[in-house]
Tab-separated table of C-alpha atoms in Angstrom:
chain	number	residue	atom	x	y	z
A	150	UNK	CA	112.201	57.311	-7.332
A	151	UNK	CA	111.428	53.761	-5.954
A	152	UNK	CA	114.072	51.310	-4.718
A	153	UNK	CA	113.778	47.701	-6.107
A	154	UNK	CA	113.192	44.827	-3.216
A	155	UNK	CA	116.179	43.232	-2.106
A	156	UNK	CA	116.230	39.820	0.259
A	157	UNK	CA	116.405	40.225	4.168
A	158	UNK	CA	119.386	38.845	4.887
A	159	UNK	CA	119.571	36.472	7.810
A	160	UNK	CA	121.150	37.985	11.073
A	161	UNK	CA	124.630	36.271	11.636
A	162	UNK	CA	124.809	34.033	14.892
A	163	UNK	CA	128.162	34.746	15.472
A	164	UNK	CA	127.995	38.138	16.985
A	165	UNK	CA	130.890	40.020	18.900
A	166	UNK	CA	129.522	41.457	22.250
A	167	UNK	CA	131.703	42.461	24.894
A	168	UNK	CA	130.747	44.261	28.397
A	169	UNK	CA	127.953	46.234	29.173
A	170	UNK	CA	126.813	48.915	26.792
A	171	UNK	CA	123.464	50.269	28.828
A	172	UNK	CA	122.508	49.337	32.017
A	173	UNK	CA	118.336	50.312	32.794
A	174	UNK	CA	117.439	49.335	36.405
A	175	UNK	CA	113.450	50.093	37.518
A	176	UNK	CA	112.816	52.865	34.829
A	177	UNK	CA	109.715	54.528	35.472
A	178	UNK	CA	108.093	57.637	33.054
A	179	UNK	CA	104.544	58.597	34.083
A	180	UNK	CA	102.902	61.775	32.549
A	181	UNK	CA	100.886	63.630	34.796
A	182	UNK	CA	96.928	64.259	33.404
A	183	UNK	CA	96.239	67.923	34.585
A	184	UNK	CA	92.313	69.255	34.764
A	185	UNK	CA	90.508	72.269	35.456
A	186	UNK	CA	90.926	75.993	35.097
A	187	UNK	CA	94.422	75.762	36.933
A	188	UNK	CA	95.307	72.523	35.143
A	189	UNK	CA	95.852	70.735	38.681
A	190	UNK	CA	97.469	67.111	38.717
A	191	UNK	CA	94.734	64.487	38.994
A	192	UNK	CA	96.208	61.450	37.814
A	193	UNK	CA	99.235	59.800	35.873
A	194	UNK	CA	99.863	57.877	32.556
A	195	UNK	CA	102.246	55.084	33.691
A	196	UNK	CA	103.730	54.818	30.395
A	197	UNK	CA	107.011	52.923	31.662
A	198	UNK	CA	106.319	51.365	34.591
A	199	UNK	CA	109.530	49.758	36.767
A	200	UNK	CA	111.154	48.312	33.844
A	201	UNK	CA	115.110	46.657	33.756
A	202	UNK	CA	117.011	45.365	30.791
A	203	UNK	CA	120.508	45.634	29.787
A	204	UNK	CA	122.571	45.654	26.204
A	205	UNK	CA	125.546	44.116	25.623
A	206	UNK	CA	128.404	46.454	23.430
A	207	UNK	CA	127.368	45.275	20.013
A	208	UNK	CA	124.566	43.668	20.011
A	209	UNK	CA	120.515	44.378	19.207
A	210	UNK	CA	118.601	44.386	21.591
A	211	UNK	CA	114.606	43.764	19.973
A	212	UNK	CA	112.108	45.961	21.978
A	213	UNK	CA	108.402	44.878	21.088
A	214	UNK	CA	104.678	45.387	21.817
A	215	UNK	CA	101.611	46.853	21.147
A	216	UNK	CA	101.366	50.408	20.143
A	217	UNK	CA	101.093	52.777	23.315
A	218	UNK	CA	103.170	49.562	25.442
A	219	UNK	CA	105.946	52.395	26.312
A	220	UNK	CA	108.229	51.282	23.522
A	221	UNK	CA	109.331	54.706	22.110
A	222	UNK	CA	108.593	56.320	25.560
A	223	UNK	CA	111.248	53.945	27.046
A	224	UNK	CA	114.249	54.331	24.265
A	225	UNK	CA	113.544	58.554	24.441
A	226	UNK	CA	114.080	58.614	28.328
A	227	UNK	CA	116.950	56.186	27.842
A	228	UNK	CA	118.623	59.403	25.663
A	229	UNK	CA	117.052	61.819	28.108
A	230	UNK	CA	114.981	63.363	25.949
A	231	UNK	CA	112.523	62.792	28.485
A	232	UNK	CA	113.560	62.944	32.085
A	233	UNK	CA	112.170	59.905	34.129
A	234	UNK	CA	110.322	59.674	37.040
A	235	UNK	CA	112.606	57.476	38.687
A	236	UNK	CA	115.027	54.813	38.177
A	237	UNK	CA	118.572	55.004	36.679
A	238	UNK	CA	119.895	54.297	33.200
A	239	UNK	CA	123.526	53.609	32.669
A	240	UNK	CA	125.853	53.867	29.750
A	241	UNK	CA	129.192	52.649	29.943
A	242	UNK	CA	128.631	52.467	33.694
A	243	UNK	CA	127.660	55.807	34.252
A	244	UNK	CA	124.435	57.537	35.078
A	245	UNK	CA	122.844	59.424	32.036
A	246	UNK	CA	120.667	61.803	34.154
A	247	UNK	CA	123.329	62.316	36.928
A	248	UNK	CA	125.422	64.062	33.742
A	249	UNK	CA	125.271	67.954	34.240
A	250	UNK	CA	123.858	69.327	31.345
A	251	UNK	CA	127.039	70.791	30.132
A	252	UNK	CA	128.671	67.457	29.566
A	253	UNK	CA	125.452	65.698	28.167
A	254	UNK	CA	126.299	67.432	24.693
A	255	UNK	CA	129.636	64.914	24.666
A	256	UNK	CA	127.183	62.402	24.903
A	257	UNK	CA	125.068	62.739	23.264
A	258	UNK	CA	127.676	62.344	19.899
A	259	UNK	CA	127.573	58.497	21.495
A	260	UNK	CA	124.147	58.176	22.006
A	261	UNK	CA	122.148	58.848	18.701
A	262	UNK	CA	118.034	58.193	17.305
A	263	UNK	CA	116.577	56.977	13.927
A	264	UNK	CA	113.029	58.471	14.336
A	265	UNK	CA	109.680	56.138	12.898
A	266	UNK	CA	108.652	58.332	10.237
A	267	UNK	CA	111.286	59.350	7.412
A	268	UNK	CA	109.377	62.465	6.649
A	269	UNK	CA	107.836	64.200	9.168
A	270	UNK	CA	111.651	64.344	11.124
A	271	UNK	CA	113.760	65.722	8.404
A	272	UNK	CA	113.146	69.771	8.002
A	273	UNK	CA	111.614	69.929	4.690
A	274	UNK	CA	113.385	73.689	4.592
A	275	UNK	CA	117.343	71.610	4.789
A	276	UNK	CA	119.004	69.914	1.810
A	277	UNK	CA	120.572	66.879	2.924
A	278	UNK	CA	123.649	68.151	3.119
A	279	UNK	CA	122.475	70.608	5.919
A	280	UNK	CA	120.144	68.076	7.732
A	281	UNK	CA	123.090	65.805	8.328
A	282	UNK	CA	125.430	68.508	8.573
A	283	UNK	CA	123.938	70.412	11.265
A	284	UNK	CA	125.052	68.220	14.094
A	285	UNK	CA	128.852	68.060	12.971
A	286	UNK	CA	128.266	71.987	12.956
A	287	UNK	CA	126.549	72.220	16.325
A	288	UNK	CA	129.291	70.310	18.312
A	289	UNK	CA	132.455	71.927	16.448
A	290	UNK	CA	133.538	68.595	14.647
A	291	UNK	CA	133.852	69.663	11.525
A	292	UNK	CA	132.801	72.884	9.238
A	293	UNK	CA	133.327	74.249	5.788
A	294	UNK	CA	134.465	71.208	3.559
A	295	UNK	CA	135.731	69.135	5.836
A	296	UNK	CA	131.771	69.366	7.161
A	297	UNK	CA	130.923	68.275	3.773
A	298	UNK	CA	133.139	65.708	3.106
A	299	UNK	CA	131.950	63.975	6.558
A	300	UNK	CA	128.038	64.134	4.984
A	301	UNK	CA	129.484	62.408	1.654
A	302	UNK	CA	130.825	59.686	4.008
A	303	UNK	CA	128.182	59.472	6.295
A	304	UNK	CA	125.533	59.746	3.046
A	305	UNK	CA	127.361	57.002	1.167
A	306	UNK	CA	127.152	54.338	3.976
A	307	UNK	CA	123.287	54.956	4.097
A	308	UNK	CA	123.493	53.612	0.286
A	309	UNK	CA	122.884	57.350	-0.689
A	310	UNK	CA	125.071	59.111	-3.775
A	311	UNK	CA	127.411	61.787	-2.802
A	312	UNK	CA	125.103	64.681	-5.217
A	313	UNK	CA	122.077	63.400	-2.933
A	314	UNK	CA	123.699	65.855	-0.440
A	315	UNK	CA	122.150	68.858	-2.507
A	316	UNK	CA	118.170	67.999	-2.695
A	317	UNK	CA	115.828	68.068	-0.282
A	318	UNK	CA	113.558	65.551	1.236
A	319	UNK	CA	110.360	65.481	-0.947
A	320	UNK	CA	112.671	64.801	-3.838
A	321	UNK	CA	113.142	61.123	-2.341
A	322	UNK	CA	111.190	58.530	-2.200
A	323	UNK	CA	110.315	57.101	1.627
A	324	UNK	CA	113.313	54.154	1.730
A	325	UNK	CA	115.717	57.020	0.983
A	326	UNK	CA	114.236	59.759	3.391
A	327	UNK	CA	114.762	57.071	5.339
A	328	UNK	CA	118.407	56.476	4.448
A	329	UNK	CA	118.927	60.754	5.226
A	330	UNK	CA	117.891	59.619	8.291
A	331	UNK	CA	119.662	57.133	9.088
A	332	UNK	CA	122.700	59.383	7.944
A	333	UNK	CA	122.439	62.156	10.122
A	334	UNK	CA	122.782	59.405	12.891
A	335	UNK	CA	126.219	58.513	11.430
A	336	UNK	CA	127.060	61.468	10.774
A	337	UNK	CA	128.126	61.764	14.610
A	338	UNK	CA	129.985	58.351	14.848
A	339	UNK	CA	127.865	57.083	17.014
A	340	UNK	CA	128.550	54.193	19.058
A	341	UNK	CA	124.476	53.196	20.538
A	342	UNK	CA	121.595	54.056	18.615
A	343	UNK	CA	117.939	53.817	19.290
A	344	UNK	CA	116.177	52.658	16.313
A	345	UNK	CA	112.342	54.002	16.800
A	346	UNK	CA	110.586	51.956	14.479
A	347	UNK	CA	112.385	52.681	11.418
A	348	UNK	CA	110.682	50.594	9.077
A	349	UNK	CA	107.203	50.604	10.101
A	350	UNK	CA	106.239	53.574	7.458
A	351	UNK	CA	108.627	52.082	4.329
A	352	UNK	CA	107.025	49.569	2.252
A	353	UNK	CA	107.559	45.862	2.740
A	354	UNK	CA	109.679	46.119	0.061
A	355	UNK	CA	111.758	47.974	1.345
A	356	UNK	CA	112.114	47.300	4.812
A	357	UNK	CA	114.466	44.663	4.020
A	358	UNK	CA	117.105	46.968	1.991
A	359	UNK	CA	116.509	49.000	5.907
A	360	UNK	CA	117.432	45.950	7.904
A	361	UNK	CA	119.974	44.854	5.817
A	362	UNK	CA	121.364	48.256	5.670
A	363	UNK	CA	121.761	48.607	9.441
A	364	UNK	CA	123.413	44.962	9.992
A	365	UNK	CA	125.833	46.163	7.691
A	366	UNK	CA	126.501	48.764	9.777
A	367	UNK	CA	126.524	47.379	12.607
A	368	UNK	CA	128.842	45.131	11.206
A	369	UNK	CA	131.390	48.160	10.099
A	370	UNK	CA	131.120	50.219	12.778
A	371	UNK	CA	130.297	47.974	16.126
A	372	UNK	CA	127.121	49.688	16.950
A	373	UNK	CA	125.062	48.809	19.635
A	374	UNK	CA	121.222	49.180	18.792
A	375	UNK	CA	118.038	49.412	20.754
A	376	UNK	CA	115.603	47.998	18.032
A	377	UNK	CA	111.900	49.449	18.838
A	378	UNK	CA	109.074	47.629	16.544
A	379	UNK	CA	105.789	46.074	17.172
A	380	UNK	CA	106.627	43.465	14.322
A	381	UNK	CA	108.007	40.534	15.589
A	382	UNK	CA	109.167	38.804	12.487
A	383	UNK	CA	110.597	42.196	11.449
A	384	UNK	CA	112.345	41.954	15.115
A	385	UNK	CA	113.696	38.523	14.542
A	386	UNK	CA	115.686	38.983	11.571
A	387	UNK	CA	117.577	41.570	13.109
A	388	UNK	CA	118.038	41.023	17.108
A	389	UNK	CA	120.268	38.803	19.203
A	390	UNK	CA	117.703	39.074	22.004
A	391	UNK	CA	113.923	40.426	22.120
A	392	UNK	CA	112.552	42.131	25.035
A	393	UNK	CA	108.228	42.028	25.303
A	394	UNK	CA	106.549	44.941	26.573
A	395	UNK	CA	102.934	45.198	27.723
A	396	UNK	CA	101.055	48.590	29.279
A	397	UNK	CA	104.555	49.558	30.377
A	398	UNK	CA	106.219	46.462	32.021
A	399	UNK	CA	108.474	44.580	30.609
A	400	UNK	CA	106.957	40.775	30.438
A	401	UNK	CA	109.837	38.742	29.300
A	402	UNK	CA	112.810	38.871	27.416
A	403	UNK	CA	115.184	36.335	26.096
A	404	UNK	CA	117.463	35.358	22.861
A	405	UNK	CA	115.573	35.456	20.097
A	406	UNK	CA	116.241	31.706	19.151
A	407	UNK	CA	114.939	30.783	22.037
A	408	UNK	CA	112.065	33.334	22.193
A	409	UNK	CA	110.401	31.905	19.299
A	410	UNK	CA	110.721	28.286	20.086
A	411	UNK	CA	110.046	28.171	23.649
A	412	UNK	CA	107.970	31.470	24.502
A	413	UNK	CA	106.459	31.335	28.284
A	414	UNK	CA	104.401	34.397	28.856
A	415	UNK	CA	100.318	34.121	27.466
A	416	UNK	CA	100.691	37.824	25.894
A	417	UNK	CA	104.722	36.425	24.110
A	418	UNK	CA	102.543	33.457	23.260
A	419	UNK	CA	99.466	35.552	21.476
A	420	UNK	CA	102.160	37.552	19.750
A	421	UNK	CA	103.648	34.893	18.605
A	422	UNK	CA	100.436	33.553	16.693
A	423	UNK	CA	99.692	36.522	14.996
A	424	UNK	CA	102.477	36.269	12.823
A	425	UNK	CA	101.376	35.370	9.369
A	426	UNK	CA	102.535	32.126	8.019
A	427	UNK	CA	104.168	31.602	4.464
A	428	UNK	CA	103.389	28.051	3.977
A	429	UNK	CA	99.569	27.614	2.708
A	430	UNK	CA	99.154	24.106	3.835
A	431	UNK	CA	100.056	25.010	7.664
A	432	UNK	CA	96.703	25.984	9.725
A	433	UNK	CA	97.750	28.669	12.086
A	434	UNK	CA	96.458	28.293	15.813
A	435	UNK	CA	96.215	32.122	17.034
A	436	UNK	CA	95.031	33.035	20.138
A	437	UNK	CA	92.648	35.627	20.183
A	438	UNK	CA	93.042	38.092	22.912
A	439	UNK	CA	89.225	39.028	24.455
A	440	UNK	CA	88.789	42.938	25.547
A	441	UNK	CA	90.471	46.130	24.897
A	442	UNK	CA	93.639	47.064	26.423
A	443	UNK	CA	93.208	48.781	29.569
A	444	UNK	CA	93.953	52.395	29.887
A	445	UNK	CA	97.803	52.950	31.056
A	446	UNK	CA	96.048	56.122	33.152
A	447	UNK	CA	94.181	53.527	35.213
A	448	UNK	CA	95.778	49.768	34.727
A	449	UNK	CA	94.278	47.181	36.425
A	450	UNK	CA	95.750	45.612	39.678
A	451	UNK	CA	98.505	42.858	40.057
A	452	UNK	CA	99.239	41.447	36.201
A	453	UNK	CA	98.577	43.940	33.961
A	454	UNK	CA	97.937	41.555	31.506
A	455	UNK	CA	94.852	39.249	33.404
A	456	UNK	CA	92.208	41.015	31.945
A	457	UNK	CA	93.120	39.752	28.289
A	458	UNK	CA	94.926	36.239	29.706
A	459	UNK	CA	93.232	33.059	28.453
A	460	UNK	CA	94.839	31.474	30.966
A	461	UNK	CA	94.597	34.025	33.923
A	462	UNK	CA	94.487	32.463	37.781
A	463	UNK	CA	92.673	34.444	40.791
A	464	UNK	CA	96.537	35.068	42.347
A	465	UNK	CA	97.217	37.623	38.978
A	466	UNK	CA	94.608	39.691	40.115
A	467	UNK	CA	96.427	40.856	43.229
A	468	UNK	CA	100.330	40.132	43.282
A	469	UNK	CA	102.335	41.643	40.513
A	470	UNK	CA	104.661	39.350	38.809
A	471	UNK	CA	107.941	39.939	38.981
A	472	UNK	CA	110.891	39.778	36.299
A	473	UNK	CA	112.596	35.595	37.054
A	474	UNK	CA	115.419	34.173	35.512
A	475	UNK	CA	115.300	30.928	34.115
A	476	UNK	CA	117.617	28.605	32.362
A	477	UNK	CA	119.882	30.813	30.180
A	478	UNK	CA	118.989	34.319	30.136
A	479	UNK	CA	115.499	33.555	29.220
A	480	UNK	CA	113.079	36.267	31.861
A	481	UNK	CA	109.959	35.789	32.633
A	482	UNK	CA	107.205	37.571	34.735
A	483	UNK	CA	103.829	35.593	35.163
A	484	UNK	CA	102.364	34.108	38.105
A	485	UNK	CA	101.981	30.334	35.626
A	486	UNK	CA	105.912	30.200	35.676
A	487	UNK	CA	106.915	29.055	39.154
């Protein structure tokens, strides 16, 4: 059944943040390439490379790039899924992989995931009712009706109907698997969730009703979100500030008003011009990036980015640039910004 197209609202400026939600300070996740008959270590796939950011208790934090930059990588270590290499990751001041394993369930209730595709992660097997269910059952919050009555809630402020809870997933159409989804992460009461791309496989038609439907929530229930897309003008409607990744750094990051009017960094820049334009009569200037993206198993030397930089300088072969602050909170790392 398809869901009609509803406007994309327009993210409210006034937004209440408080202290520190997460705290990520030099985050590094390589994957080690193994070879040969006993599958010996013989390289590494830097796919976060020394990376720091921080999110603010209620607010959206926009995390964007090309695909294979370390997006999803970086928000699945932040919940541990993955363990790091090194670095530290803090939420609510405390460090998430200095947690013993036995108290990492309790967090985990806090610290919840809205996965890219709306089909593939939902067990085709579960009705709805069990999908969401399954965590309230697997941390003894709630069983038996009470269980139940928690999925109605948490289906309801998805924009699901309370007999949803009985059908399974190929009886909905991809905006409402994605709603399941999206349930099963409030089912919980979460208080940060990572959103991994949630609208990427929906329709344009119905991303908006999926971006409208988490700044409602967010709204409701104070969440904090980690916002993982490779769309900027998705990204814009929805963060307060937008983070750039590239091969695994993290290239510059600043409020997203500002991002988009004043963007420093060539690779921010070329993003930038890609966007489409709505207005016929306005000629785009884009900036066409020359060669492929270099592999993250062998990236080049000093900025990872001079291979592809139109406006590239002999020094960004050799020193790597290094995370500055400017005027506001508006971070840069390229050798042009002195």
């Amino acid at each position: 059944m398809a869901e009609p197209a509803t406007p994309l609202q327009e993210k409210s400026t006034e937004t209440n943040v408080g202290n520190l939600s997460l705290e990520v300070k030099n985050l590094k996740k390589y994957f080690p390439i193994r070879s040969g008959v006993l599958k010996r270590v013989v390289g590494w796939v830097q796919a976060v490379d020394n990376i720091s950011f921080e999110i603010k208790t209620g607010e959206t934090l926009g995390l964007v790039g090309e695909s294979g930059c370390g997006k999803s990588t970086t928000g699945r270590t932040i919940l541990r899924l993955l363990d790091k290499t090194s670095g530290e990751v803090y939420y609510k001041g405390r460090e998430v992989f200095d947690i013993p394993k036995t108290e990492m369930k309790n967090l985990r209730r806090e610290m919840q995931i809205i996965f890219q595709d709306p089909y593939s992660s939902l067990n085709p097997r579960m009705t709805v009712s069990d999908i969401a269910g399954e965590a309230l059952k697997e941390h003894g919050i709630a069983r038996g009706k009470e269980q139940v009555e928690k999925v109605k809630n948490a289906v309801a402020k998805s924009g699901l109907q309370p007999h949803h809870i009985r059908r399974y997933p190929h009886e909905f159409s991809g905006g409402q698997r994605q709603r399941i989804g999206i349930a099963r992460a409030l089912a919980l009461d979460p208080e940060f969730i990572v959103c991994d791309e949630p609208v990427s496989a929906l329709d344009v038609s119905i991303q908006s009703q999926i971006l409208n439907l988490l700044m409602d929530l967010q709204d409701e229930m104070g969440l904090t979100y980690l916002f993982i897309s490779h769309d900027l003008s998705v990204v814009k409607h929805i963060s307060n500030r937008i983070g750039v990744m590239y091969l695994g750094d993290l290239v510059e990051v600043s409020e997203t008003e500002e991002l988009f009017k004043n963007p420093l960094h060539p690779y921010t820049k070329a993003l930038l011009s890609a966007i489409p334009t709505t207005n016929p009569r306005k000629v785009a200037q884009k900036t066409i990036l020359q060669g492929n993206i270099p592999s993250p198993a062998n990236p080049p030397s000093g900025c990872k980015f001079h291979t592809r930089c139109p406006e590239a300088m002999n020094s960004c072969k050799d020193g790597v640039p290094q995370l500055k602050a400017l005027d506001g909170d508006h971070r840069v790392a390229c050798h042009l910004i002195n």
